[in-house]
Amino acid sequence: MLLGDLGAEIIKVENPKHGDDSRTWGPPWAYNKDLNDKSSPESAYFLAVNRNKKSITVNFKTQLGAQIIKDLIKKSDILVENYIPGKLDKLGLGYEELNKINPKLIYASITGYGQTGPYAKRAGYDVIVEAEAGLMHITGEEGGEPVKVGVAITGLYTHGAIMAALISRMRTNQGQRIDCSLIECQVASLANIGSNYLIANQEASRMGTSHISIVPYQRFKTKDSFIIIGAGNDGQFKILCNAIEERTLLQDERFKTNSNRVKNRKELIDLLQKKFIEKDTEYWLSVFSDKGIPFAPINNIKKTFEHPQVIARGMIQEVEHPKSGKIKLTGIPVKYSKEDPRIRLPPPTLGQHTHEVLSNILGYSEDKIKTLIEGHIIN
């Protein structure tokens, strides 16, 4: 989807029988605008991640279906796949085979555990790898149970890797294979928490919204809800104390430096919490406004999409979907000074573009397409 946002022509290859599994990951659904259309509605999940794509259906477990993929490869820059290592090789669609057809091809594989190593053949799912690679261990309230993080991030790493491979191809005129795994991306995303262990053998623990190395940098309960405060340095801590009229904290040796505040975390947080509980969130938001300290309310999803900055930056887009009618999608998050990425295509219906791609891109005749439909190779 990210590549499609940047202008690439994306062809999503789906199973002719039921398509991408995420089409059925509902409710919630975007119901069909035609009340006489009794086909399954599209899930909100599928619609979220499939804009700017075309959909074709191909049974590439058959020889004729695999040939369609090979014909597409001849004309393609990038292939993205997420099969267990070795699966596509058995179908004649592995990297080595397709590299012979198109040496410029960038073949991006997203797997659970990578192409090599003792776990390579295991299937990977984000919640499993979150548990296995440390993220769930550090997510959740202090003393509470491990908690799943809301969304997966591996696609972001793969997107960057593909862009780098495209730049490399400009120099070498050769494509290459990208091996991107859930577990490696997860380990890399441990960032400073991982570094604390590698450098100091310091095991991590769940800390809720707190930061292991900065205090105060967390959620506080107010009279009616919550607020997040981030005093990332001594100057910001001074601003905080002055704003809430607790200037005596600045003279307390336990809190004069961030290092001391980390050591005396509980004492400081208890004092601040007693202050914040006295007033409601709106009061504190007005107190901190334009003071030069990071702060925010904890918004639900409704308030997030009503946020004036979210609206001003075009992060809500409305498009016309062929089955669902007008639907709203999140906008494109990166803006460019000389380009205008946009949602050119709504998320596709299953096999919506099969005929178009086979006819216009591959040059298949109507008779050949008809034969493929009759043989249940395509829909």
Short mmCIF file of C-alpha atoms in Angstrom, two decimals:
data_model
loop_
_atom_site.label_atom_id
_atom_site.label_comp_id
_atom_site.label_asym_id
_atom_site.label_seq_id
_atom_site.Cartn_x
_atom_site.Cartn_y
_atom_site.Cartn_z
CA MET A 1 0.00 0.00 0.00
CA LEU A 2 2.81 2.42 0.83
CA LEU A 3 4.37 1.85 -2.59
CA GLY A 4 0.97 2.37 -4.18
CA ASP A 5 0.62 5.66 -2.31
CA LEU A 6 3.86 6.78 -3.95
CA GLY A 7 2.48 6.05 -7.42
CA ALA A 8 3.43 2.44 -8.10
CA GLU A 9 0.96 0.27 -9.98
CA ILE A 10 0.16 -2.48 -7.48
CA ILE A 11 -1.35 -5.78 -8.63
CA LYS A 12 -2.66 -7.84 -5.73
CA VAL A 13 -2.80 -11.55 -6.60
CA GLU A 14 -5.58 -13.34 -4.71
CA ASN A 15 -6.98 -16.82 -4.36
CA PRO A 16 -9.94 -17.19 -6.79
CA LYS A 17 -12.06 -19.00 -4.20
CA HIS A 18 -12.12 -16.49 -1.36
CA GLY A 19 -9.37 -13.93 -1.85
CA ASP A 20 -7.30 -12.30 0.86
CA ASP A 21 -8.27 -13.71 4.28
CA SER A 22 -8.58 -10.20 5.69
CA ARG A 23 -11.64 -9.61 3.50
CA THR A 24 -13.52 -11.74 6.04
CA TRP A 25 -11.97 -10.23 9.18
CA GLY A 26 -15.10 -8.55 10.48
CA PRO A 27 -17.19 -7.11 11.89
CA PRO A 28 -17.13 -4.21 11.39
CA TRP A 29 -18.16 -4.26 7.73
CA ALA A 30 -18.70 -1.71 4.99
CA TYR A 31 -22.09 -2.96 3.84
CA ASN A 32 -23.01 -3.16 0.16
CA LYS A 33 -24.63 0.01 -1.18
CA ASP A 34 -26.86 -2.08 -3.46
CA LEU A 35 -29.42 -3.75 -1.20
CA ASN A 36 -29.93 -6.43 -3.87
CA ASP A 37 -26.24 -7.35 -3.75
CA LYS A 38 -26.14 -10.40 -1.49
CA SER A 39 -22.37 -10.96 -1.79
CA SER A 40 -20.23 -10.68 1.30
CA PRO A 41 -19.46 -7.09 2.33
CA GLU A 42 -15.87 -5.89 2.68
CA SER A 43 -14.32 -5.78 6.13
CA ALA A 44 -13.06 -2.51 7.58
CA TYR A 45 -9.74 -4.30 8.13
CA PHE A 46 -9.31 -5.11 4.43
CA LEU A 47 -10.32 -1.61 3.36
CA ALA A 48 -7.71 -0.10 5.70
CA VAL A 49 -4.68 -1.57 3.95
CA ASN A 50 -5.63 -2.10 0.30
CA ARG A 51 -6.08 1.30 -1.29
CA ASN A 52 -4.20 2.06 -4.52
CA LYS A 53 -4.15 -1.60 -5.54
CA LYS A 54 -5.64 -3.64 -8.35
CA SER A 55 -6.91 -7.16 -7.61
CA ILE A 56 -6.57 -10.18 -9.86
CA THR A 57 -7.47 -13.77 -9.03
CA VAL A 58 -5.07 -16.53 -10.09
CA ASN A 59 -4.79 -20.15 -9.03
CA PHE A 60 -1.01 -20.26 -9.39
CA LYS A 61 -0.82 -23.76 -7.94
CA THR A 62 -1.65 -24.84 -11.49
CA GLN A 63 0.81 -24.69 -14.38
CA LEU A 64 -1.29 -22.20 -16.31
CA GLY A 65 -1.73 -20.02 -13.23
CA ALA A 66 1.99 -20.06 -12.47
CA GLN A 67 2.63 -18.98 -16.05
CA ILE A 68 0.43 -15.92 -15.54
CA ILE A 69 2.61 -14.94 -12.59
CA LYS A 70 5.76 -15.47 -14.65
CA ASP A 71 4.36 -13.34 -17.45
CA LEU A 72 3.65 -10.58 -14.93
CA ILE A 73 7.16 -10.89 -13.52
CA LYS A 74 8.61 -10.09 -16.94
CA LYS A 75 6.95 -6.69 -16.72
CA SER A 76 7.31 -6.03 -12.99
CA ASP A 77 9.83 -4.20 -10.83
CA ILE A 78 8.94 -5.70 -7.45
CA LEU A 79 7.36 -8.86 -6.06
CA VAL A 80 6.22 -8.95 -2.43
CA GLU A 81 5.33 -12.35 -0.94
CA ASN A 82 4.81 -13.77 2.53
CA TYR A 83 4.87 -17.54 2.11
CA ILE A 84 6.78 -19.93 4.35
CA PRO A 85 10.30 -20.31 2.91
CA GLY A 86 10.43 -22.92 0.14
CA LYS A 87 6.71 -22.88 -0.65
CA LEU A 88 6.97 -20.76 -3.80
CA ASP A 89 10.09 -22.63 -4.91
CA LYS A 90 7.95 -25.79 -5.15
CA LEU A 91 5.57 -23.91 -7.46
CA GLY A 92 8.37 -22.68 -9.70
CA LEU A 93 7.98 -19.13 -8.35
CA GLY A 94 10.98 -18.90 -6.05
CA TYR A 95 13.59 -16.18 -6.27
CA GLU A 96 16.14 -18.14 -8.29
CA GLU A 97 13.58 -19.10 -10.94
CA LEU A 98 12.06 -15.63 -11.26
CA ASN A 99 15.48 -13.96 -11.28
CA LYS A 100 16.20 -15.87 -14.49
CA ILE A 101 13.06 -14.43 -16.04
CA ASN A 102 13.73 -10.87 -14.86
CA PRO A 103 17.21 -10.16 -13.42
CA LYS A 104 16.05 -6.65 -12.45
CA LEU A 105 13.31 -8.00 -10.20
CA ILE A 106 13.33 -7.00 -6.53
CA TYR A 107 11.90 -10.04 -4.73
CA ALA A 108 10.77 -9.08 -1.21
CA SER A 109 9.97 -11.93 1.15
CA ILE A 110 8.22 -11.25 4.46
CA THR A 111 8.28 -14.26 6.77
CA GLY A 112 8.01 -15.04 10.45
CA TYR A 113 11.62 -16.01 11.01
CA GLY A 114 13.63 -15.40 7.82
CA GLN A 115 14.90 -17.65 5.05
CA THR A 116 17.57 -19.39 7.16
CA GLY A 117 18.03 -20.64 10.71
CA PRO A 118 16.35 -23.32 12.84
CA TYR A 119 12.93 -21.57 12.86
CA ALA A 120 12.84 -20.69 9.16
CA LYS A 121 10.00 -23.09 8.29
CA ARG A 122 7.71 -21.85 11.05
CA ALA A 123 4.70 -19.73 10.17
CA GLY A 124 4.83 -16.26 11.71
CA TYR A 125 2.06 -14.11 13.15
CA ASP A 126 2.53 -10.72 14.74
CA VAL A 127 1.07 -11.64 18.14
CA ILE A 128 3.25 -14.76 18.33
CA VAL A 129 6.43 -12.87 17.51
CA GLU A 130 5.50 -10.02 19.85
CA ALA A 131 5.50 -12.63 22.61
CA GLU A 132 8.61 -14.42 21.40
CA ALA A 133 10.80 -11.38 20.72
CA GLY A 134 10.32 -9.35 23.87
CA LEU A 135 7.74 -6.72 22.92
CA MET A 136 4.87 -8.22 24.86
CA HIS A 137 7.13 -8.64 27.90
CA ILE A 138 7.66 -4.88 28.11
CA THR A 139 4.10 -3.84 27.20
CA GLY A 140 1.45 -3.42 29.87
CA GLU A 141 1.02 -1.97 33.33
CA GLU A 142 3.68 -2.44 35.99
CA GLY A 143 2.90 -5.68 37.80
CA GLY A 144 0.23 -6.52 35.26
CA GLU A 145 -0.04 -9.13 32.53
CA PRO A 146 1.77 -8.88 29.18
CA VAL A 147 -0.24 -7.00 26.54
CA LYS A 148 -0.29 -7.13 22.74
CA VAL A 149 0.72 -3.97 20.90
CA GLY A 150 -2.08 -2.72 18.64
CA VAL A 151 -0.53 -3.03 15.16
CA ALA A 152 2.28 -4.82 13.30
CA ILE A 153 5.27 -2.90 11.87
CA THR A 154 7.15 -5.31 9.58
CA GLY A 155 5.71 -3.78 6.41
CA LEU A 156 7.38 -0.47 7.25
CA TYR A 157 10.80 -2.13 7.32
CA THR A 158 10.08 -3.92 4.04
CA HIS A 159 8.97 -0.69 2.39
CA GLY A 160 12.26 0.98 3.27
CA ALA A 161 14.25 -2.05 2.10
CA ILE A 162 12.47 -2.04 -1.26
CA MET A 163 13.23 1.65 -1.78
CA ALA A 164 16.90 1.01 -1.00
CA ALA A 165 16.96 -1.91 -3.45
CA LEU A 166 15.49 0.30 -6.16
CA ILE A 167 18.28 2.83 -5.63
CA SER A 168 20.82 0.00 -5.75
CA ARG A 169 19.30 -1.23 -9.02
CA MET A 170 19.82 2.21 -10.55
CA ARG A 171 23.57 1.72 -10.01
CA THR A 172 23.93 -1.98 -10.75
CA ASN A 173 21.07 -2.67 -13.19
CA GLN A 174 20.38 -5.77 -11.07
CA GLY A 175 17.55 -6.70 -8.72
CA GLN A 176 17.98 -8.70 -5.53
CA ARG A 177 16.15 -10.62 -2.87
CA ILE A 178 15.00 -8.91 0.31
CA ASP A 179 14.68 -11.21 3.34
CA CYS A 180 12.56 -9.46 5.98
CA SER A 181 11.27 -11.33 9.01
CA LEU A 182 8.88 -10.52 11.82
CA ILE A 183 11.29 -11.64 14.52
CA GLU A 184 14.23 -9.55 13.29
CA CYS A 185 12.09 -6.45 12.84
CA GLN A 186 10.70 -6.99 16.32
CA VAL A 187 14.14 -7.38 17.90
CA ALA A 188 15.36 -4.25 16.09
CA SER A 189 12.35 -2.28 17.34
CA LEU A 190 13.30 -2.97 20.97
CA ALA A 191 15.60 0.05 20.44
CA ASN A 192 16.88 1.47 23.75
CA ILE A 193 15.29 -1.36 25.75
CA GLY A 194 17.34 -3.87 23.78
CA SER A 195 20.43 -1.73 24.15
CA ASN A 196 20.01 -1.59 27.92
CA TYR A 197 20.25 -5.36 28.02
CA LEU A 198 23.13 -5.66 25.52
CA ILE A 199 25.23 -2.93 27.14
CA ALA A 200 24.39 -3.35 30.83
CA ASN A 201 22.71 -6.77 31.03
CA GLN A 202 19.65 -4.93 32.37
CA GLU A 203 16.45 -6.95 32.05
CA ALA A 204 13.34 -4.96 31.16
CA SER A 205 9.95 -5.00 32.80
CA ARG A 206 6.50 -3.64 32.09
CA MET A 207 6.21 0.00 33.08
CA GLY A 208 2.86 1.09 31.67
CA THR A 209 3.33 4.52 30.08
CA SER A 210 6.50 5.27 32.05
CA HIS A 211 9.92 5.63 30.44
CA ILE A 212 12.79 3.61 31.82
CA SER A 213 15.33 6.44 31.45
CA ILE A 214 13.29 9.65 31.76
CA VAL A 215 11.19 10.88 34.72
CA PRO A 216 8.53 12.23 34.63
CA TYR A 217 7.49 10.89 31.23
CA GLN A 218 4.15 9.16 31.60
CA ARG A 219 0.40 9.19 32.18
CA PHE A 220 -1.19 10.88 35.17
CA LYS A 221 -4.76 10.50 36.34
CA THR A 222 -6.70 13.75 36.51
CA LYS A 223 -10.01 14.47 38.21
CA ASP A 224 -11.96 13.20 35.17
CA SER A 225 -9.56 11.27 32.88
CA PHE A 226 -5.84 11.22 32.05
CA ILE A 227 -3.06 13.40 30.75
CA ILE A 228 0.40 12.55 29.41
CA ILE A 229 3.38 14.65 30.48
CA GLY A 230 6.91 14.40 29.11
CA ALA A 231 9.69 16.29 30.88
CA GLY A 232 12.60 15.11 28.78
CA ASN A 233 15.26 17.29 30.34
CA ASP A 234 15.94 19.41 33.42
CA GLY A 235 14.68 22.56 31.72
CA GLN A 236 11.33 21.00 30.96
CA PHE A 237 11.07 19.68 34.50
CA LYS A 238 11.55 23.26 35.73
CA ILE A 239 8.74 24.43 33.42
CA LEU A 240 6.51 21.64 34.74
CA CYS A 241 7.09 22.51 38.39
CA ASN A 242 6.48 26.21 37.78
CA ALA A 243 3.32 25.52 35.76
CA ILE A 244 1.73 23.37 38.46
CA GLU A 245 3.01 25.68 41.20
CA GLU A 246 5.15 23.05 42.90
CA ARG A 247 8.42 25.00 42.91
CA THR A 248 9.68 23.32 46.06
CA LEU A 249 10.37 20.22 43.97
CA LEU A 250 13.10 22.17 42.18
CA GLN A 251 15.01 22.56 45.42
CA ASP A 252 14.76 18.91 46.38
CA GLU A 253 18.07 17.13 45.77
CA ARG A 254 16.20 13.94 44.89
CA PHE A 255 14.71 15.61 41.81
CA LYS A 256 17.29 18.15 40.61
CA THR A 257 18.62 16.02 37.75
CA ASN A 258 17.01 13.44 35.52
CA SER A 259 19.37 10.80 36.90
CA ASN A 260 18.19 11.58 40.43
CA ARG A 261 14.56 11.60 39.29
CA VAL A 262 14.97 8.14 37.79
CA LYS A 263 16.44 6.90 41.08
CA ASN A 264 13.59 8.46 43.06
CA ARG A 265 10.87 7.78 40.54
CA LYS A 266 8.19 6.55 42.95
CA GLU A 267 8.51 9.46 45.35
CA LEU A 268 8.28 12.06 42.57
CA ILE A 269 5.45 10.38 40.69
CA ASP A 270 3.41 10.07 43.89
CA LEU A 271 3.83 13.79 44.56
CA LEU A 272 2.88 14.77 41.02
CA GLN A 273 -0.09 12.42 40.97
CA LYS A 274 -1.54 14.05 44.09
CA LYS A 275 -1.37 17.37 42.26
CA PHE A 276 -2.88 16.25 38.96
CA ILE A 277 -5.86 14.51 40.57
CA GLU A 278 -7.05 17.86 41.95
CA LYS A 279 -8.20 19.27 38.57
CA ASP A 280 -9.77 17.95 35.38
CA THR A 281 -7.88 17.33 32.16
CA GLU A 282 -9.11 20.47 30.38
CA TYR A 283 -7.73 22.58 33.21
CA TRP A 284 -4.29 21.03 32.93
CA LEU A 285 -4.30 21.31 29.14
CA SER A 286 -4.88 25.05 29.50
CA VAL A 287 -2.14 25.31 32.13
CA PHE A 288 0.47 23.68 29.89
CA SER A 289 -0.58 25.40 26.66
CA ASP A 290 2.39 27.24 25.07
CA LYS A 291 4.64 26.55 28.04
CA GLY A 292 7.24 24.56 26.09
CA ILE A 293 6.63 21.17 27.65
CA PRO A 294 5.25 18.09 25.86
CA PHE A 295 1.71 17.21 27.00
CA ALA A 296 -1.47 15.71 25.59
CA PRO A 297 -4.79 14.19 26.57
CA ILE A 298 -5.25 10.48 25.96
CA ASN A 299 -7.73 10.54 23.10
CA ASN A 300 -10.01 7.74 22.03
CA ILE A 301 -10.32 7.02 18.29
CA LYS A 302 -13.28 9.39 17.85
CA LYS A 303 -11.34 12.29 19.34
CA THR A 304 -8.28 11.32 17.32
CA PHE A 305 -10.15 11.75 14.03
CA GLU A 306 -11.75 14.96 15.33
CA HIS A 307 -8.33 16.40 16.21
CA PRO A 308 -7.91 19.72 14.37
CA GLN A 309 -4.39 18.85 13.27
CA VAL A 310 -5.47 15.47 11.91
CA ILE A 311 -8.21 17.20 9.92
CA ALA A 312 -5.96 20.03 8.73
CA ARG A 313 -3.35 17.56 7.44
CA GLY A 314 -5.87 15.62 5.37
CA MET A 315 -5.67 12.40 7.34
CA ILE A 316 -9.30 11.55 6.61
CA GLN A 317 -10.08 10.85 2.97
CA GLU A 318 -13.39 9.87 1.39
CA VAL A 319 -13.45 7.64 -1.69
CA GLU A 320 -16.10 5.92 -3.74
CA HIS A 321 -15.96 2.14 -3.43
CA PRO A 322 -17.64 0.04 -6.16
CA LYS A 323 -19.54 -2.12 -3.63
CA SER A 324 -19.69 -0.08 -0.46
CA GLY A 325 -20.28 3.39 -1.86
CA LYS A 326 -18.62 6.31 -0.10
CA ILE A 327 -16.15 5.17 2.55
CA LYS A 328 -13.63 7.01 4.68
CA LEU A 329 -9.99 5.96 4.81
CA THR A 330 -6.97 7.28 6.65
CA GLY A 331 -4.98 9.67 4.51
CA ILE A 332 -1.38 9.49 3.32
CA PRO A 333 0.86 10.49 6.25
CA VAL A 334 3.89 11.88 4.40
CA LYS A 335 3.70 15.12 2.43
CA TYR A 336 6.13 16.11 -0.33
CA SER A 337 7.05 19.59 -1.54
CA LYS A 338 7.09 18.63 -5.23
CA GLU A 339 4.77 15.61 -5.41
CA ASP A 340 1.20 14.94 -4.33
CA PRO A 341 0.66 11.30 -3.31
CA ARG A 342 -3.04 10.53 -3.18
CA ILE A 343 -5.60 7.76 -3.09
CA ARG A 344 -6.02 7.06 -6.80
CA LEU A 345 -7.89 3.79 -6.41
CA PRO A 346 -10.29 2.58 -3.71
CA PRO A 347 -9.59 -0.87 -2.22
CA PRO A 348 -10.50 -3.37 -4.95
CA THR A 349 -13.25 -5.95 -5.00
CA LEU A 350 -12.08 -9.53 -5.45
CA GLY A 351 -10.72 -10.01 -8.97
CA GLN A 352 -11.95 -6.58 -10.05
CA HIS A 353 -9.01 -6.04 -12.40
CA THR A 354 -8.26 -9.57 -13.62
CA HIS A 355 -9.49 -9.00 -17.16
CA GLU A 356 -7.91 -5.55 -17.36
CA VAL A 357 -4.47 -6.77 -16.27
CA LEU A 358 -4.46 -9.89 -18.43
CA SER A 359 -5.69 -8.01 -21.47
CA ASN A 360 -3.99 -4.62 -21.22
CA ILE A 361 -0.73 -5.51 -19.46
CA LEU A 362 -0.09 -9.08 -20.58
CA GLY A 363 -1.80 -8.81 -23.97
CA TYR A 364 -3.83 -12.00 -23.56
CA SER A 365 -6.55 -12.53 -26.16
CA GLU A 366 -10.21 -12.78 -25.23
CA ASP A 367 -10.18 -16.46 -26.18
CA LYS A 368 -7.22 -17.15 -23.90
CA ILE A 369 -8.87 -15.33 -21.00
CA LYS A 370 -12.10 -17.26 -21.59
CA THR A 371 -10.17 -20.56 -21.51
CA LEU A 372 -8.53 -19.57 -18.21
CA ILE A 373 -11.93 -18.76 -16.69
CA GLU A 374 -13.41 -22.06 -17.90
CA GLY A 375 -10.44 -23.91 -16.40
CA HIS A 376 -10.98 -22.14 -13.04
CA ILE A 377 -7.50 -20.62 -13.24
CA ILE A 378 -8.97 -17.13 -12.85
CA ASN A 379 -12.39 -15.70 -12.04
#
